[in-house]
PDB file of C-alpha atoms in Angstrom:
ATOM      1  CA  MET A   1       7.502   9.173  13.683  1.00 84.00           C
ATOM      2  CA  ARG A   2       7.407   5.772  12.024  1.00 92.00           C
ATOM      3  CA  ASP A   3       9.727   5.130   9.057  1.00 95.00           C
ATOM      4  CA  THR A   4       7.555   4.207   6.075  1.00 97.00           C
ATOM      5  CA  SER A   5      10.246   4.561   3.417  1.00 97.00           C
ATOM      6  CA  GLU A   6      10.263   0.816   2.703  1.00 98.00           C
ATOM      7  CA  LEU A   7       6.601   0.993   1.660  1.00 98.00           C
ATOM      8  CA  THR A   8       6.991   4.056  -0.532  1.00 98.00           C
ATOM      9  CA  ALA A   9      10.183   2.702  -2.137  1.00 98.00           C
ATOM     10  CA  ALA A  10       8.523  -0.636  -2.960  1.00 98.00           C
ATOM     11  CA  ALA A  11       5.496   1.127  -4.447  1.00 98.00           C
ATOM     12  CA  GLU A  12       7.687   3.494  -6.477  1.00 98.00           C
ATOM     13  CA  ARG A  13       9.662   0.560  -7.849  1.00 98.00           C
ATOM     14  CA  PHE A  14       6.491  -1.247  -8.933  1.00 98.00           C
ATOM     15  CA  ALA A  15       5.070   1.983 -10.376  1.00 98.00           C
ATOM     16  CA  ASP A  16       8.250   2.567 -12.386  1.00 98.00           C
ATOM     17  CA  ARG A  17       7.922  -0.911 -13.860  1.00 98.00           C
ATOM     18  CA  LEU A  18       4.286  -0.252 -14.726  1.00 98.00           C
ATOM     19  CA  ARG A  19       5.233   3.029 -16.428  1.00 98.00           C
ATOM     20  CA  ALA A  20       7.929   1.282 -18.468  1.00 98.00           C
ATOM     21  CA  ALA A  21       5.737  -1.649 -19.510  1.00 98.00           C
ATOM     22  CA  PRO A  22       4.281  -1.804 -23.012  1.00 97.00           C
ATOM     23  CA  GLN A  23       0.533  -1.400 -23.391  1.00 97.00           C
ATOM     24  CA  SER A  24       0.122  -5.067 -24.310  1.00 97.00           C
ATOM     25  CA  ARG A  25       1.736  -6.180 -21.034  1.00 97.00           C
ATOM     26  CA  LEU A  26      -0.395  -3.748 -19.048  1.00 98.00           C
ATOM     27  CA  GLN A  27      -3.535  -5.070 -20.713  1.00 97.00           C
ATOM     28  CA  ARG A  28      -2.554  -8.688 -20.041  1.00 97.00           C
ATOM     29  CA  GLY A  29      -2.914  -8.152 -16.320  1.00 97.00           C
ATOM     30  CA  ALA A  30      -0.106  -5.991 -14.981  1.00 98.00           C
ATOM     31  CA  ALA A  31      -2.339  -2.902 -14.814  1.00 98.00           C
ATOM     32  CA  ALA A  32      -5.156  -4.859 -13.189  1.00 98.00           C
ATOM     33  CA  GLU A  33      -2.710  -6.114 -10.554  1.00 98.00           C
ATOM     34  CA  GLY A  34      -1.503  -2.564  -9.928  1.00 98.00           C
ATOM     35  CA  LEU A  35      -5.043  -1.210  -9.678  1.00 98.00           C
ATOM     36  CA  ALA A  36      -6.130  -3.947  -7.278  1.00 98.00           C
ATOM     37  CA  LEU A  37      -3.141  -3.128  -5.083  1.00 98.00           C
ATOM     38  CA  ALA A  38      -3.796   0.625  -5.250  1.00 98.00           C
ATOM     39  CA  ARG A  39      -7.408   0.047  -4.250  1.00 98.00           C
ATOM     40  CA  GLU A  40      -6.399  -2.173  -1.323  1.00 98.00           C
ATOM     41  CA  LEU A  41      -3.826   0.326  -0.048  1.00 98.00           C
ATOM     42  CA  ALA A  42      -6.331   3.178  -0.395  1.00 98.00           C
ATOM     43  CA  VAL A  43      -8.974   1.253   1.555  1.00 98.00           C
ATOM     44  CA  ARG A  44      -6.457   0.480   4.307  1.00 97.00           C
ATOM     45  CA  ALA A  45      -5.490   4.141   4.575  1.00 97.00           C
ATOM     46  CA  GLN A  46      -9.116   5.247   4.737  1.00 97.00           C
ATOM     47  CA  ARG A  47      -9.953   2.696   7.440  1.00 96.00           C
ATOM     48  CA  LEU A  48      -7.104   3.986   9.582  1.00 94.00           C
ATOM     49  CA  GLU A  49      -7.796   7.647   8.919  1.00 94.00           C
ATOM     50  CA  PHE A  50     -11.593   7.524   9.084  1.00 94.00           C
ATOM     51  CA  PRO A  51     -12.635   4.516  11.195  1.00 93.00           C
ATOM     52  CA  GLY A  52     -16.313   3.749  11.000  1.00 94.00           C
ATOM     53  CA  ARG A  53     -16.710   5.386   7.604  1.00 97.00           C
ATOM     54  CA  GLU A  54     -17.248   3.305   4.472  1.00 97.00           C
ATOM     55  CA  PRO A  55     -14.109   3.556   2.275  1.00 97.00           C
ATOM     56  CA  VAL A  56     -14.400   5.038  -1.208  1.00 97.00           C
ATOM     57  CA  ILE A  57     -13.141   2.684  -3.908  1.00 98.00           C
ATOM     58  CA  MET A  58     -10.514   4.119  -6.221  1.00 98.00           C
ATOM     59  CA  PRO A  59     -11.851   4.334  -9.790  1.00 98.00           C
ATOM     60  CA  ASP A  60     -10.279   2.653 -12.792  1.00 98.00           C
ATOM     61  CA  ALA A  61      -8.618   5.533 -14.631  1.00 98.00           C
ATOM     62  CA  GLY A  62      -7.082   3.321 -17.313  1.00 97.00           C
ATOM     63  CA  VAL A  63      -3.937   1.292 -17.792  1.00 97.00           C
ATOM     64  CA  PHE A  64      -1.695   4.327 -18.221  1.00 98.00           C
ATOM     65  CA  ALA A  65      -2.801   5.944 -14.943  1.00 98.00           C
ATOM     66  CA  VAL A  66      -2.410   2.900 -12.728  1.00 98.00           C
ATOM     67  CA  ALA A  67       1.200   3.644 -11.755  1.00 98.00           C
ATOM     68  CA  ASP A  68       0.254   7.089 -10.496  1.00 98.00           C
ATOM     69  CA  GLN A  69      -2.763   5.685  -8.661  1.00 98.00           C
ATOM     70  CA  LEU A  70      -0.501   3.167  -6.951  1.00 98.00           C
ATOM     71  CA  VAL A  71       1.977   5.818  -5.832  1.00 98.00           C
ATOM     72  CA  VAL A  72      -0.793   8.065  -4.509  1.00 98.00           C
ATOM     73  CA  ALA A  73      -2.407   5.215  -2.558  1.00 98.00           C
ATOM     74  CA  ALA A  74       0.898   3.994  -1.117  1.00 98.00           C
ATOM     75  CA  THR A  75       1.960   7.504  -0.139  1.00 98.00           C
ATOM     76  CA  ASP A  76      -1.396   8.149   1.504  1.00 98.00           C
ATOM     77  CA  LEU A  77      -1.164   4.913   3.497  1.00 98.00           C
ATOM     78  CA  ALA A  78       2.455   5.655   4.439  1.00 98.00           C
ATOM     79  CA  GLU A  79       1.541   9.114   5.729  1.00 97.00           C
ATOM     80  CA  THR A  80      -1.409   7.712   7.650  1.00 96.00           C
ATOM     81  CA  LEU A  81       0.761   5.002   9.221  1.00 96.00           C
ATOM     82  CA  ARG A  82       3.369   7.598  10.156  1.00 94.00           C
ATOM     83  CA  SER A  83       0.804   9.488  12.206  1.00 90.00           C
ATOM     84  CA  VAL A  84      -0.963   6.538  13.884  1.00 85.00           C
ATOM     85  CA  PRO A  85      -0.068   6.256  17.577  1.00 81.00           C
ATOM     86  CA  ASP A  86       2.330   3.534  18.686  1.00 71.00           C
ATOM     87  CA  ALA A  87       1.138   0.022  19.489  1.00 55.00           C
ATOM     88  CA  SER A  88       0.745   0.908  23.175  1.00 56.00           C
ATOM     89  CA  ASP A  89      -2.902   1.686  22.427  1.00 49.00           C
ATOM     90  CA  THR A  90      -3.632  -2.040  22.012  1.00 45.00           C
ATOM     91  CA  SER A  91      -3.874  -4.319  25.032  1.00 41.00           C
ATOM     92  CA  ASP A  92      -1.523  -7.089  23.835  1.00 40.00           C
ATOM     93  CA  ALA A  93       1.071  -4.991  22.030  1.00 38.00           C
ATOM     94  CA  SER A  94       3.023  -3.515  24.947  1.00 35.00           C
ATOM     95  CA  ASP A  95       6.021  -5.703  24.158  1.00 37.00           C
ATOM     96  CA  ALA A  96       5.982  -4.613  20.492  1.00 35.00           C
ATOM     97  CA  GLN A  97       6.224  -0.881  21.081  1.00 35.00           C
ATOM     98  CA  GLY A  98       8.488   0.701  18.503  1.00 37.00           C
ATOM     99  CA  VAL A  99       9.394  -2.644  16.965  1.00 34.00           C
ATOM    100  CA  PRO A 100       9.025  -2.684  13.160  1.00 46.00           C
ATOM    101  CA  ASP A 101       7.785  -6.303  13.300  1.00 53.00           C
ATOM    102  CA  GLY A 102       4.781  -5.463  15.482  1.00 55.00           C
ATOM    103  CA  PRO A 103       1.731  -7.722  15.668  1.00 62.00           C
ATOM    104  CA  ALA A 104      -0.969  -7.728  13.009  1.00 61.00           C
ATOM    105  CA  GLY A 105      -3.362  -4.882  13.665  1.00 78.00           C
ATOM    106  CA  SER A 106      -0.606  -2.650  15.042  1.00 90.00           C
ATOM    107  CA  PRO A 107       0.785   0.198  12.934  1.00 91.00           C
ATOM    108  CA  GLU A 108       4.073  -1.703  12.598  1.00 92.00           C
ATOM    109  CA  GLY A 109       2.248  -4.861  11.568  1.00 94.00           C
ATOM    110  CA  ASP A 110       0.072  -2.898   9.126  1.00 95.00           C
ATOM    111  CA  LEU A 111       3.193  -1.374   7.593  1.00 96.00           C
ATOM    112  CA  ARG A 112       4.884  -4.760   7.256  1.00 97.00           C
ATOM    113  CA  GLU A 113       1.720  -6.201   5.673  1.00 97.00           C
ATOM    114  CA  ALA A 114       1.462  -3.319   3.176  1.00 98.00           C
ATOM    115  CA  VAL A 115       5.069  -3.832   2.057  1.00 98.00           C
ATOM    116  CA  ARG A 116       4.356  -7.548   1.627  1.00 98.00           C
ATOM    117  CA  LEU A 117       1.262  -6.771  -0.465  1.00 98.00           C
ATOM    118  CA  VAL A 118       3.249  -4.483  -2.775  1.00 98.00           C
ATOM    119  CA  ARG A 119       6.015  -7.035  -3.295  1.00 98.00           C
ATOM    120  CA  GLU A 120       3.573  -9.865  -3.947  1.00 98.00           C
ATOM    121  CA  ALA A 121       1.522  -7.816  -6.408  1.00 98.00           C
ATOM    122  CA  GLU A 122       4.674  -6.836  -8.273  1.00 98.00           C
ATOM    123  CA  ALA A 123       5.688 -10.490  -8.508  1.00 97.00           C
ATOM    124  CA  ARG A 124       2.237 -11.515  -9.745  1.00 97.00           C
ATOM    125  CA  SER A 125       2.236  -8.742 -12.362  1.00 97.00           C
ATOM    126  CA  GLY A 126       5.093 -10.396 -14.229  1.00 95.00           C
ATOM    127  CA  LEU A 127       7.027  -7.134 -14.561  1.00 94.00           C
TER     128      LEU A 127
END
């Protein structure tokens, strides 16, 4: 099974900062950044879990719910990535089997990209 703890830890850290932020900071863009990230992670999880099906967009549940939405989306993506078969299913990824820095489009590459998205969104949020 693939280790997705880096993704869940990064999302938890960002969520904790969102929970601790004052309402004014959330309304100035931090919550919007968190929601955009949660939506992106949720879409990525759905595309992996249900290929060919149109993803459902996560609703805006308000600035105080965004941290929980982020954690749910990140956890869902992490669990999906844990269960996706290794990169050996792709024609050009045989050298990247089991390597955390796998190519884009591989589970390892998708995991690396998701962690990058979380870190960048946290930086943009100003928290």
